[in-house]
mmCIF file of C-alpha atoms in Angstrom:
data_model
loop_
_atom_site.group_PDB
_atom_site.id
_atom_site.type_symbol
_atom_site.label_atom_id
_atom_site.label_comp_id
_atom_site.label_asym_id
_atom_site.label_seq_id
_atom_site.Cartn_x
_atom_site.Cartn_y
_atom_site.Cartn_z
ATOM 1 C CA UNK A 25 0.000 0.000 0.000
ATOM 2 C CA UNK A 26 2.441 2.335 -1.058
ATOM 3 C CA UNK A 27 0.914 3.648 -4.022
ATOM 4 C CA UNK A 28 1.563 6.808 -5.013
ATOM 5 C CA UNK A 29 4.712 7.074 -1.922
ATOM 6 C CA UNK A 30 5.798 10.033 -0.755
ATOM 7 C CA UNK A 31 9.682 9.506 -0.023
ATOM 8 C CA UNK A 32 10.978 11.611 2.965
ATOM 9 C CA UNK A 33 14.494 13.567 2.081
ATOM 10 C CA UNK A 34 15.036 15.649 5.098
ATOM 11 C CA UNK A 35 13.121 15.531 8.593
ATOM 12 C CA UNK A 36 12.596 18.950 11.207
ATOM 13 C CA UNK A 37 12.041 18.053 14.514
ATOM 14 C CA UNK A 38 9.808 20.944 15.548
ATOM 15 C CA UNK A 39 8.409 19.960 19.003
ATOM 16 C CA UNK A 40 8.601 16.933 20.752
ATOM 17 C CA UNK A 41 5.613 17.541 23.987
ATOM 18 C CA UNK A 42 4.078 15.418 26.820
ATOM 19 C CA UNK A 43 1.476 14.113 24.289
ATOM 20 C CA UNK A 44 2.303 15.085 21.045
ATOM 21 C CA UNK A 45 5.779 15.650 18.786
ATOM 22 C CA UNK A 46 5.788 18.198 15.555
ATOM 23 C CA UNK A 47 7.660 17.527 12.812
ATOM 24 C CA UNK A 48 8.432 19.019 8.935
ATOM 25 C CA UNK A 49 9.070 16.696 6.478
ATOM 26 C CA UNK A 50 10.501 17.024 2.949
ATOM 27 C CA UNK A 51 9.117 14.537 0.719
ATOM 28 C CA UNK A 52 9.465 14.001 -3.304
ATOM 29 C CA UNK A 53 6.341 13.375 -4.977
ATOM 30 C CA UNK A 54 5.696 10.791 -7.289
ATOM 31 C CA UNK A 55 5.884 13.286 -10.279
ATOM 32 C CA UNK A 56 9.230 14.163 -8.760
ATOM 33 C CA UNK A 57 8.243 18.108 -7.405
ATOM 34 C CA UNK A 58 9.508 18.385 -3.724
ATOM 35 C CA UNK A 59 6.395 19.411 -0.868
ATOM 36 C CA UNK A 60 6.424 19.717 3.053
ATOM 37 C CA UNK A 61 3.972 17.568 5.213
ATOM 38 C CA UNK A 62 3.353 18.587 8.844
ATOM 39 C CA UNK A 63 3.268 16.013 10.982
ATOM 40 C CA UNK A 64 2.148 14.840 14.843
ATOM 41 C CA UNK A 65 3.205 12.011 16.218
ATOM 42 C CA UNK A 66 1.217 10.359 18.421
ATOM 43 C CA UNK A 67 1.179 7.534 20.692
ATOM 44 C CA UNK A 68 -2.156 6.065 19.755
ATOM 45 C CA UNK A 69 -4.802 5.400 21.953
ATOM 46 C CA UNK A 70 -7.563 3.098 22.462
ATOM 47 C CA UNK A 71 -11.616 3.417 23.192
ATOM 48 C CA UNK A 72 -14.204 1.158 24.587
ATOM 49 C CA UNK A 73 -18.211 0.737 23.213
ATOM 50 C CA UNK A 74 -19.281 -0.328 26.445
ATOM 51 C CA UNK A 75 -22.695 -1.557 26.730
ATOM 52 C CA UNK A 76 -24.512 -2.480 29.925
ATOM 53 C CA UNK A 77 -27.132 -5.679 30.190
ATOM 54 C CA UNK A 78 -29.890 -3.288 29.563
ATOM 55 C CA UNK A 79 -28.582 -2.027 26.212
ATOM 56 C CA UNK A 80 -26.980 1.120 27.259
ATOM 57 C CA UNK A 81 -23.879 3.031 25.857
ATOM 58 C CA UNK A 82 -21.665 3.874 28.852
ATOM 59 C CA UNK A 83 -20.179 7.603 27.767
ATOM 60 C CA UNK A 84 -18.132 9.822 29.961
ATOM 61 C CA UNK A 85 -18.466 13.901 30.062
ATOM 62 C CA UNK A 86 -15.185 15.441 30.252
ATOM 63 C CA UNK A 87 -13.684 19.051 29.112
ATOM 64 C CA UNK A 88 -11.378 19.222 25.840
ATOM 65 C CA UNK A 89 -9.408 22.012 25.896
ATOM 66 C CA UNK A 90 -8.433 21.906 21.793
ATOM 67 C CA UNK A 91 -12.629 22.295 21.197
ATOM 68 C CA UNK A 92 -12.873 24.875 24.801
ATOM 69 C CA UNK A 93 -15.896 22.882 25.260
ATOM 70 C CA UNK A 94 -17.354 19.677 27.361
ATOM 71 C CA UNK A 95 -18.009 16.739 24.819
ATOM 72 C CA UNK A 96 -19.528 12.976 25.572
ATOM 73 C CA UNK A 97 -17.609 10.526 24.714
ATOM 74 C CA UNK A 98 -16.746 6.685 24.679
ATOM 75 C CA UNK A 99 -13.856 6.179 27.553
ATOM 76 C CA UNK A 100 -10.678 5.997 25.670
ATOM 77 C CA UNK A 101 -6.981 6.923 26.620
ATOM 78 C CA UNK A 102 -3.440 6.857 25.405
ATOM 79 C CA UNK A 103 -1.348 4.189 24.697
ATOM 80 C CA UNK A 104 1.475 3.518 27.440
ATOM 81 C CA UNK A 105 5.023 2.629 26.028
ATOM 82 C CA UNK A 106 4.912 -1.279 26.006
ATOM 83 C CA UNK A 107 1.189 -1.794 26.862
ATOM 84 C CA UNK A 108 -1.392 -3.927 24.926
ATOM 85 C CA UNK A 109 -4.351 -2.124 23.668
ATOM 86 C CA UNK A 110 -6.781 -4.582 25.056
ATOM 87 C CA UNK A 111 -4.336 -3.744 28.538
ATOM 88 C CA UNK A 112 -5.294 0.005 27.979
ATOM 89 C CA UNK A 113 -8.865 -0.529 26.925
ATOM 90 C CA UNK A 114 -9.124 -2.317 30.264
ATOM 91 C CA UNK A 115 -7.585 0.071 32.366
ATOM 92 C CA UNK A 116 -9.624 3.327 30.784
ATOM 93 C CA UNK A 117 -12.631 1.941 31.304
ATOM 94 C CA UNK A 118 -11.711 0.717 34.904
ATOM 95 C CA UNK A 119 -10.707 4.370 35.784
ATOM 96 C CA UNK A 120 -13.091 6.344 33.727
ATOM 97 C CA UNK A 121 -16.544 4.112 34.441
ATOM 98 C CA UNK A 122 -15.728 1.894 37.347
ATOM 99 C CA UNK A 123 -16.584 -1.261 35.344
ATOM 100 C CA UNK A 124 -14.640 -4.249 34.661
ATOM 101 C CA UNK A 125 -15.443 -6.164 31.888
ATOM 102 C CA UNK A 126 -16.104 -9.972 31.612
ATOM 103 C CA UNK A 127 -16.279 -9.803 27.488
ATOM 104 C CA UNK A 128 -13.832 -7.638 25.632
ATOM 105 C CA UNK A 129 -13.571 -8.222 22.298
ATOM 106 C CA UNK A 130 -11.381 -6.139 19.498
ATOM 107 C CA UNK A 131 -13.241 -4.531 17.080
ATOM 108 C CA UNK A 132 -11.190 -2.850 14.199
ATOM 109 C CA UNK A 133 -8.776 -0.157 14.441
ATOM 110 C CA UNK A 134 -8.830 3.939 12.285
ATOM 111 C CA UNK A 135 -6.556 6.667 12.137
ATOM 112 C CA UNK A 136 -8.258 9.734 13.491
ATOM 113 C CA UNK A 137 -6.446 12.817 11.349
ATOM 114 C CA UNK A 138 -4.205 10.469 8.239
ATOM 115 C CA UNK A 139 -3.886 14.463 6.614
ATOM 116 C CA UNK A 140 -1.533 15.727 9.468
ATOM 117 C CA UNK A 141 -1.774 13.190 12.115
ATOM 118 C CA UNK A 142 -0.770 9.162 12.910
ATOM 119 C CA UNK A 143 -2.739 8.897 15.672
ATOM 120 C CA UNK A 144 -4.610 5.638 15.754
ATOM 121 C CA UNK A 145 -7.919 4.438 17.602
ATOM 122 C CA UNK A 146 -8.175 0.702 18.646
ATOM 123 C CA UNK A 147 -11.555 0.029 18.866
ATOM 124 C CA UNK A 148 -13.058 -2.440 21.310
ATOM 125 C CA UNK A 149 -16.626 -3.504 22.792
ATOM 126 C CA UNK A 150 -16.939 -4.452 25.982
ATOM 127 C CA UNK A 151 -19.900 -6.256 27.728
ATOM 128 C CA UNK A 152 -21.232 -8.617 30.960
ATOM 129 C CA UNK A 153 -20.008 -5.224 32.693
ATOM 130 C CA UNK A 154 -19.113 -5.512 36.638
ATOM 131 C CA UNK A 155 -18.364 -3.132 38.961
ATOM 132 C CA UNK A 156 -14.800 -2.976 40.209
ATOM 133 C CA UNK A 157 -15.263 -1.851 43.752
ATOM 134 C CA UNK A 158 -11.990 -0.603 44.533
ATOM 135 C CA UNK A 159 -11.375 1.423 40.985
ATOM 136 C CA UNK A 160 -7.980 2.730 39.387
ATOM 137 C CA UNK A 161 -7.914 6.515 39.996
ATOM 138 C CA UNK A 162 -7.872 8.885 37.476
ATOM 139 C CA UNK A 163 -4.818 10.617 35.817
ATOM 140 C CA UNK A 164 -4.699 13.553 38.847
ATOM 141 C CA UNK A 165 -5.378 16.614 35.669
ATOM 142 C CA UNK A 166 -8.885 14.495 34.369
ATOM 143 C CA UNK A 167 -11.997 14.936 35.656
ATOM 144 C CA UNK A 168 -14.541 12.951 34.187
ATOM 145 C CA UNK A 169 -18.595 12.314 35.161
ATOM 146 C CA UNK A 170 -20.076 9.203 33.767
ATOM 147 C CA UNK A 171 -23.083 8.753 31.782
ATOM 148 C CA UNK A 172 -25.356 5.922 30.517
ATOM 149 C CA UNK A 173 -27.750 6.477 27.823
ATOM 150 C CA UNK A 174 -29.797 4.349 25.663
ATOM 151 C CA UNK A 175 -29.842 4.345 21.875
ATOM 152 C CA UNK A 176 -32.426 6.858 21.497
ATOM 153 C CA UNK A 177 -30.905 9.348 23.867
ATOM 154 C CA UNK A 178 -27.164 8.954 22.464
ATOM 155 C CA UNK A 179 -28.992 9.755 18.906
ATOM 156 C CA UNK A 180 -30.485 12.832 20.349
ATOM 157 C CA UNK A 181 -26.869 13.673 22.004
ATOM 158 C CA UNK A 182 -25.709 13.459 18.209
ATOM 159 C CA UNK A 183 -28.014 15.790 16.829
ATOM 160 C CA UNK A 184 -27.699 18.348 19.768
ATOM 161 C CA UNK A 185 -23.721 17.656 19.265
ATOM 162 C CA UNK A 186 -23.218 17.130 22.809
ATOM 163 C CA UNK A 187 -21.545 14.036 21.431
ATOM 164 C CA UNK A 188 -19.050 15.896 18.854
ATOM 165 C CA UNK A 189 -16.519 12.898 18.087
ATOM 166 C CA UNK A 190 -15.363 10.665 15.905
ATOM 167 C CA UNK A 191 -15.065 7.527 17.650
ATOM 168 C CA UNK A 192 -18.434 8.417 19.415
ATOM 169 C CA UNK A 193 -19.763 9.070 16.710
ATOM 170 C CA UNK A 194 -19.011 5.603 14.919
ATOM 171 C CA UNK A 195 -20.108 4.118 18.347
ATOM 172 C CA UNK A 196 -23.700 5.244 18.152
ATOM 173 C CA UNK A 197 -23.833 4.296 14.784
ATOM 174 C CA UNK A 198 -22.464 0.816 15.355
ATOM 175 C CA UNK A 199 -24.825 0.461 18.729
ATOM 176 C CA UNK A 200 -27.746 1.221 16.067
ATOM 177 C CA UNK A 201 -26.789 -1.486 13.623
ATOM 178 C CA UNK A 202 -25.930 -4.199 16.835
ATOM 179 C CA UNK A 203 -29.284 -3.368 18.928
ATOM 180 C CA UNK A 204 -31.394 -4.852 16.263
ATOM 181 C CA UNK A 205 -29.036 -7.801 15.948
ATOM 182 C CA UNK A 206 -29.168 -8.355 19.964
ATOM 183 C CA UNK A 207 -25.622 -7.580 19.927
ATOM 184 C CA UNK B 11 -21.282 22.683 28.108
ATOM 185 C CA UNK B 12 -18.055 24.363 29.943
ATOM 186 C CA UNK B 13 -18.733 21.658 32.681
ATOM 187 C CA UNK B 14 -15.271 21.290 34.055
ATOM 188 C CA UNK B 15 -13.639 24.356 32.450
ATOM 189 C CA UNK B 16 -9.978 24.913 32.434
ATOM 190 C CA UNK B 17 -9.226 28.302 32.305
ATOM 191 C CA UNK B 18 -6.322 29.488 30.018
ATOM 192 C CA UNK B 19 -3.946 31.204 32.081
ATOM 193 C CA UNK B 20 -0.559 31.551 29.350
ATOM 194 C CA UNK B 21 -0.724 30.395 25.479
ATOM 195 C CA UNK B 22 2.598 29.588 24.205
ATOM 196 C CA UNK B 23 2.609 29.898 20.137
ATOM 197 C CA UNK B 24 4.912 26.601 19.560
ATOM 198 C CA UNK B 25 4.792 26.483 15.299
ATOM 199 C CA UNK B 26 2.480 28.290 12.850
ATOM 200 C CA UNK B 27 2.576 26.021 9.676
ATOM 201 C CA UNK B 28 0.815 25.992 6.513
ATOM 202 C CA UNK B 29 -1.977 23.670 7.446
ATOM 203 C CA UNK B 30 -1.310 23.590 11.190
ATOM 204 C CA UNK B 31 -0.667 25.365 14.351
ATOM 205 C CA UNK B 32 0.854 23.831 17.473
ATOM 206 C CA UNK B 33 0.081 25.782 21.095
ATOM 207 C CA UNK B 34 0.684 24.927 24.978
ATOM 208 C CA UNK B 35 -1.828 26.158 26.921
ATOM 209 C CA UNK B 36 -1.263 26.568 30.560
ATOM 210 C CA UNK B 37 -4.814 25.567 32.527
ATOM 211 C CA UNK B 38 -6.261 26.018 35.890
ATOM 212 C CA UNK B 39 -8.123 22.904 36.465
ATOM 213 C CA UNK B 40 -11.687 22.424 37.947
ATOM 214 C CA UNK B 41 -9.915 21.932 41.263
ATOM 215 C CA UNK B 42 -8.017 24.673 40.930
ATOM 216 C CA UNK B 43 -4.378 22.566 40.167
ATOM 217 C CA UNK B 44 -2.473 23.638 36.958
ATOM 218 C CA UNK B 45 -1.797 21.476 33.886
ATOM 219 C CA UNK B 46 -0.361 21.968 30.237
ATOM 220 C CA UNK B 47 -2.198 21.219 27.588
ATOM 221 C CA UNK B 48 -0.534 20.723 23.603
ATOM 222 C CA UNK B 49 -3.030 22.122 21.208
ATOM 223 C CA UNK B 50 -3.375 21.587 17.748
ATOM 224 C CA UNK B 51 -5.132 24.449 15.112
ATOM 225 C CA UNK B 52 -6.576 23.110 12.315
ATOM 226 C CA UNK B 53 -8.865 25.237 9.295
ATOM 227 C CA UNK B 54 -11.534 22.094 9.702
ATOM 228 C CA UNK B 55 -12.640 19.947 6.965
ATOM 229 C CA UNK B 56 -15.310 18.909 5.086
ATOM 230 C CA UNK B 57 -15.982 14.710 3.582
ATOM 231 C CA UNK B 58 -18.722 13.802 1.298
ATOM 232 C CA UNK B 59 -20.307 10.381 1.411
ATOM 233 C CA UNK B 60 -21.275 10.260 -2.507
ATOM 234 C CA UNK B 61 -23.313 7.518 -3.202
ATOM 235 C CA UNK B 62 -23.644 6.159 -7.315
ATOM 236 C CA UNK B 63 -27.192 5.310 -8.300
ATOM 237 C CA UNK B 64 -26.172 2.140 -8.514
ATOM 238 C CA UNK B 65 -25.626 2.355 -4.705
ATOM 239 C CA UNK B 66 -22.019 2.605 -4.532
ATOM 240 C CA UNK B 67 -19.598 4.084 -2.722
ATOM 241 C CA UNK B 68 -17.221 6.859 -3.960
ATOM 242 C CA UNK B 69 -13.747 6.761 -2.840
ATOM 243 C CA UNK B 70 -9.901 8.002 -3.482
ATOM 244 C CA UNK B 71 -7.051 6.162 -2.689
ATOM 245 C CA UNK B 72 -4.272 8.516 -1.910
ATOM 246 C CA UNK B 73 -0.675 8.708 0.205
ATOM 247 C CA UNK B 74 -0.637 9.844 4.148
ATOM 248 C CA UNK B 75 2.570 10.243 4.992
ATOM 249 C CA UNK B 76 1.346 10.818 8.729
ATOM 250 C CA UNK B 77 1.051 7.089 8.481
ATOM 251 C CA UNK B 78 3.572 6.153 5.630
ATOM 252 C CA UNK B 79 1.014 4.468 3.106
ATOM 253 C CA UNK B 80 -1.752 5.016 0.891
ATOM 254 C CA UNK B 81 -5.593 4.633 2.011
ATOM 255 C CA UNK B 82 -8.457 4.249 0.561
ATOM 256 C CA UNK B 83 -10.902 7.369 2.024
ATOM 257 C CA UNK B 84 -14.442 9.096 1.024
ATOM 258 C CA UNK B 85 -13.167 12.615 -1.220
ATOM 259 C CA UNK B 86 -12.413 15.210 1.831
ATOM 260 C CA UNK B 87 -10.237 18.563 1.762
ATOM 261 C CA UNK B 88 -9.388 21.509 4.257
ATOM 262 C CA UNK B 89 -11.676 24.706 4.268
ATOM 263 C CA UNK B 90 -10.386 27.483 3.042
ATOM 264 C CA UNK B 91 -10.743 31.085 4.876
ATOM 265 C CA UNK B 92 -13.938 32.065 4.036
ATOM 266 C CA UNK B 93 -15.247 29.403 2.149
ATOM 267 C CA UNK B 94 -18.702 27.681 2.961
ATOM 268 C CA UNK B 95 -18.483 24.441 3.888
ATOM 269 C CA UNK B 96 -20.957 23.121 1.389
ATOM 270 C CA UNK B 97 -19.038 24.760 -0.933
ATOM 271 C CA UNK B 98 -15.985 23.199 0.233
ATOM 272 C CA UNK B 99 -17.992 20.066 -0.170
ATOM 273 C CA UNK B 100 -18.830 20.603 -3.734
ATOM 274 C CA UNK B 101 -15.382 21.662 -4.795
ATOM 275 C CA UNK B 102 -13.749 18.901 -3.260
ATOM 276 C CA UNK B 103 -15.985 16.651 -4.730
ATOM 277 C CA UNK B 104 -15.409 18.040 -7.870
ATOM 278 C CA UNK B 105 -11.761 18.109 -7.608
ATOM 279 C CA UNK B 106 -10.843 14.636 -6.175
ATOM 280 C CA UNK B 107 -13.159 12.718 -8.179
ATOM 281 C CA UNK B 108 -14.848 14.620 -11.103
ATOM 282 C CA UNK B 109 -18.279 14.243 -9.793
ATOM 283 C CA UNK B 110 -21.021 17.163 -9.467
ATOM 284 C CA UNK B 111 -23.728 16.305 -7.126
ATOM 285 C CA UNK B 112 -27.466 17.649 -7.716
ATOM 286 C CA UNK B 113 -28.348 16.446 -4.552
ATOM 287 C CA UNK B 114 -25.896 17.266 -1.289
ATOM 288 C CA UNK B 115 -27.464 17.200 2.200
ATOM 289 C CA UNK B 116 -25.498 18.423 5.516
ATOM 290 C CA UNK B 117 -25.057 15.185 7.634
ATOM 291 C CA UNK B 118 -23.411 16.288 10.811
ATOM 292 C CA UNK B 119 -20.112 17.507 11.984
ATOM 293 C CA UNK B 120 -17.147 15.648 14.261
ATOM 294 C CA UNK B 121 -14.588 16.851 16.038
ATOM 295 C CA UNK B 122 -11.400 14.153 15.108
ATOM 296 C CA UNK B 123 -8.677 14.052 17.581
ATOM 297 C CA UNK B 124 -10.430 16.019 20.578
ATOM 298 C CA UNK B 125 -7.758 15.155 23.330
ATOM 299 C CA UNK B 126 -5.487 17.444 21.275
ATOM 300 C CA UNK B 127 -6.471 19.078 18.007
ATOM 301 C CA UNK B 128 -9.727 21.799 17.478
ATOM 302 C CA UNK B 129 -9.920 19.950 13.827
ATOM 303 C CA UNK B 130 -13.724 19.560 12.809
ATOM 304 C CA UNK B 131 -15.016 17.924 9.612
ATOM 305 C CA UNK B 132 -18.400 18.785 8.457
ATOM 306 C CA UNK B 133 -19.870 15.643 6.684
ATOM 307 C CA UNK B 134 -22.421 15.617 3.688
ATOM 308 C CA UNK B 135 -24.172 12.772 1.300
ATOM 309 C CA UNK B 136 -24.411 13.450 -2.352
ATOM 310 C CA UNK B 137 -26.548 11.765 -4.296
ATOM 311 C CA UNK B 138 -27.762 12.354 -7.710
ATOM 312 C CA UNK B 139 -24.291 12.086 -9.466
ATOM 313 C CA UNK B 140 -22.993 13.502 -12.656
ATOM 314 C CA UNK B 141 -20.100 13.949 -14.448
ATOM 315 C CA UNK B 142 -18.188 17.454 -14.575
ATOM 316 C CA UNK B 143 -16.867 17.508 -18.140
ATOM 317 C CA UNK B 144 -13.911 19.793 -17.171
ATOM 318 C CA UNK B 145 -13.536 19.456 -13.927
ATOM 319 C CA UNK B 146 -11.288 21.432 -11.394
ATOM 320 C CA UNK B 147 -7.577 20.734 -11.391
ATOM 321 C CA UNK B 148 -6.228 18.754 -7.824
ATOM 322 C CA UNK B 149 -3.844 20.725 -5.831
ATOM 323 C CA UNK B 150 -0.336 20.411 -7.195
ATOM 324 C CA UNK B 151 0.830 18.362 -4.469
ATOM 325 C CA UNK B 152 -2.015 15.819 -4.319
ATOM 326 C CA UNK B 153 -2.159 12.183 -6.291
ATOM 327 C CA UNK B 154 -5.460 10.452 -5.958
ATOM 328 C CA UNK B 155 -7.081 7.287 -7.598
ATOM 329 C CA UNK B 156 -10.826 7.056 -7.967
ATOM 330 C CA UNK B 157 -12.871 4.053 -6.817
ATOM 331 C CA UNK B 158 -16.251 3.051 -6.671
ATOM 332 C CA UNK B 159 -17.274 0.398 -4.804
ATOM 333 C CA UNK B 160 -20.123 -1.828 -3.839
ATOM 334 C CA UNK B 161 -20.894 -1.742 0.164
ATOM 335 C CA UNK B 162 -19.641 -5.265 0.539
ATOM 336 C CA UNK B 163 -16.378 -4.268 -0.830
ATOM 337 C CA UNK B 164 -16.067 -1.131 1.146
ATOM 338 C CA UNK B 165 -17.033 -3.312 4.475
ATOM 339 C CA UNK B 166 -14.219 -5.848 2.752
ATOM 340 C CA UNK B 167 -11.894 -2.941 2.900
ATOM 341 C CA UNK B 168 -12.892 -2.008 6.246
ATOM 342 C CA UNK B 169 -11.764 -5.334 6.913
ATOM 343 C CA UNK B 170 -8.375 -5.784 5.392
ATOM 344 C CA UNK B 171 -7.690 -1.969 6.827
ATOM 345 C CA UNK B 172 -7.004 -0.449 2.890
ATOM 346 C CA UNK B 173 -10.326 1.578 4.772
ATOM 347 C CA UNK B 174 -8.447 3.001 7.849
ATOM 348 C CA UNK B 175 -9.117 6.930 9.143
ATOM 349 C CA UNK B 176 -12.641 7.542 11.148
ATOM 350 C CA UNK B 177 -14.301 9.418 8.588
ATOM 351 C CA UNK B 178 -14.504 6.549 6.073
ATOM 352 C CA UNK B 179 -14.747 4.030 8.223
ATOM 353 C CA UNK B 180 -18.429 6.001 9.609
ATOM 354 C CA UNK B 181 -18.959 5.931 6.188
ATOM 355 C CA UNK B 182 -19.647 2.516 5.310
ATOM 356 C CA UNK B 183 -21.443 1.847 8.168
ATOM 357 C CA UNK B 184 -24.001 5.222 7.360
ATOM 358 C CA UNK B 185 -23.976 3.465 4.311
ATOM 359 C CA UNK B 186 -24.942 0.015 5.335
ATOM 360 C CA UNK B 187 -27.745 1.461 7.493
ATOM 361 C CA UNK B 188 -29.457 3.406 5.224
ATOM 362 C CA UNK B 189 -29.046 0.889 1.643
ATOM 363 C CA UNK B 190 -31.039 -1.196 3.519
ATOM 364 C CA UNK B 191 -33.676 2.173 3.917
ATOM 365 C CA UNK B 192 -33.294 2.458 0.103
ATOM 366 C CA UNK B 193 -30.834 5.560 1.388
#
């Protein structure tokens, strides 16, 4: 899948942050011309469609600071150096929801921003929910407040985009198509 | 929806690129703790779900060298200052596969990488296809290939990952829900 490659002849390292790293690179396009492409570098992340026995999407509420606003959201969270996704989905949705979960299956994976960005979503779905009673704590700068909504309402958060992402997004759309197939 | 609002207190301009901007943000939490927080500036997009009357999906397969290969996507581009976003939609549409669209309906909008970019993409469906005889020129630096595909191929894609960033991948499954609803 390298059609149409983009080879890299010099690299600027621009910024390299707590989350994210800039860099410039100087690629030759296929027709031979020379271009720049921005680019973040990301550690990846995963997210969780959690879904209780009764058929409800478990979301969190938490401030993002790039949009200045409060979205709802499927728990997700960044990769850790040298941790399995299914590791992270775990541990996100332990300290974000409370809930362990006795089914966790993988469902597919998408980049979030391919124009400027590498970051990449892994995708799971996790049911037979349990409550862990002595719960991971939060990372000490989030500050989360969980939700649980059914179908209908997380299609009304959609259209009054209190639910604003992506992955969210997909989720309430895949929750739609799974319902009616009793998961 | 400023539930849990961290107040900017300093905004360090990091990088002010041609497509993005990088900023740290210094925040007073909720409880009143500081954090940093790496932001990302983006123009916001537009994507257009363009559906054949045949019922297939239209789709360009181009190079992102934020991931190092090619992927196969639904046509999207930046917005340009000023520009509507339906006419964004149209122009891109236009551009990146040679297709006019006598029918193109506002969808909804996501936010992409929330936890650190402000980037937005506004997403339509056009339907009632034609062909542009001479039809705008791509940006100099941009190499696509034009697909159309039934939904059981995109979902194979989808599959096999030549499908891979968020916007596409909500595509086909918009699509699968509403084929069924004779769209």
């Amino acid at each position: 899948m390298k059609k149409f490659e983009e080879k890299t002849t010099k690299t600027t390292p621009i910024y390299d942050g707590k989350i994210v790293k800039l860099q410039v690179d100087d690629v030759m396009l296929p027709d031979g011309q020379v271009a720049k492409r921005e680019i973040i570098k990301h550690p990846g992340a995963v997210a969780v469609i959690a879904v209780t026995d009764e058929g409800k999407l478990v979301l969190v509420e938490q401030y993002r600071k790039a949009l200045e606003r409060s979205i709802v959201e499927i728990p997700a969270g960044k990769l850790e150096p040298g941790e399995e996704p299914a590791m992270t989905a775990r541990r996100e949705l332990e300290e974000e929801t409370g809930y362990g979960a006795h089914s966790l299956t993988y469902l597919q994976t998408f980049a979030t921003s391919p124009g400027f960005a590498d970051e990449v979503i892994h995708l799971y779905v996790a049911k037979d929910l349990y409550n862990i009673d002595n719960k991971a704590a939060l990372d000490e700068d989030e500050f989360v407040e969980l939700l649980e909504v059914s179908l209908e309402v997380a299609q009304s958060m959609v259209a009054d985009q209190r639910i604003f992402d992506a992955k969210t997004a997909f989720a309430v759309l895949w929750l739609a198509a799974h319902l009616e197939n009793n998961l």
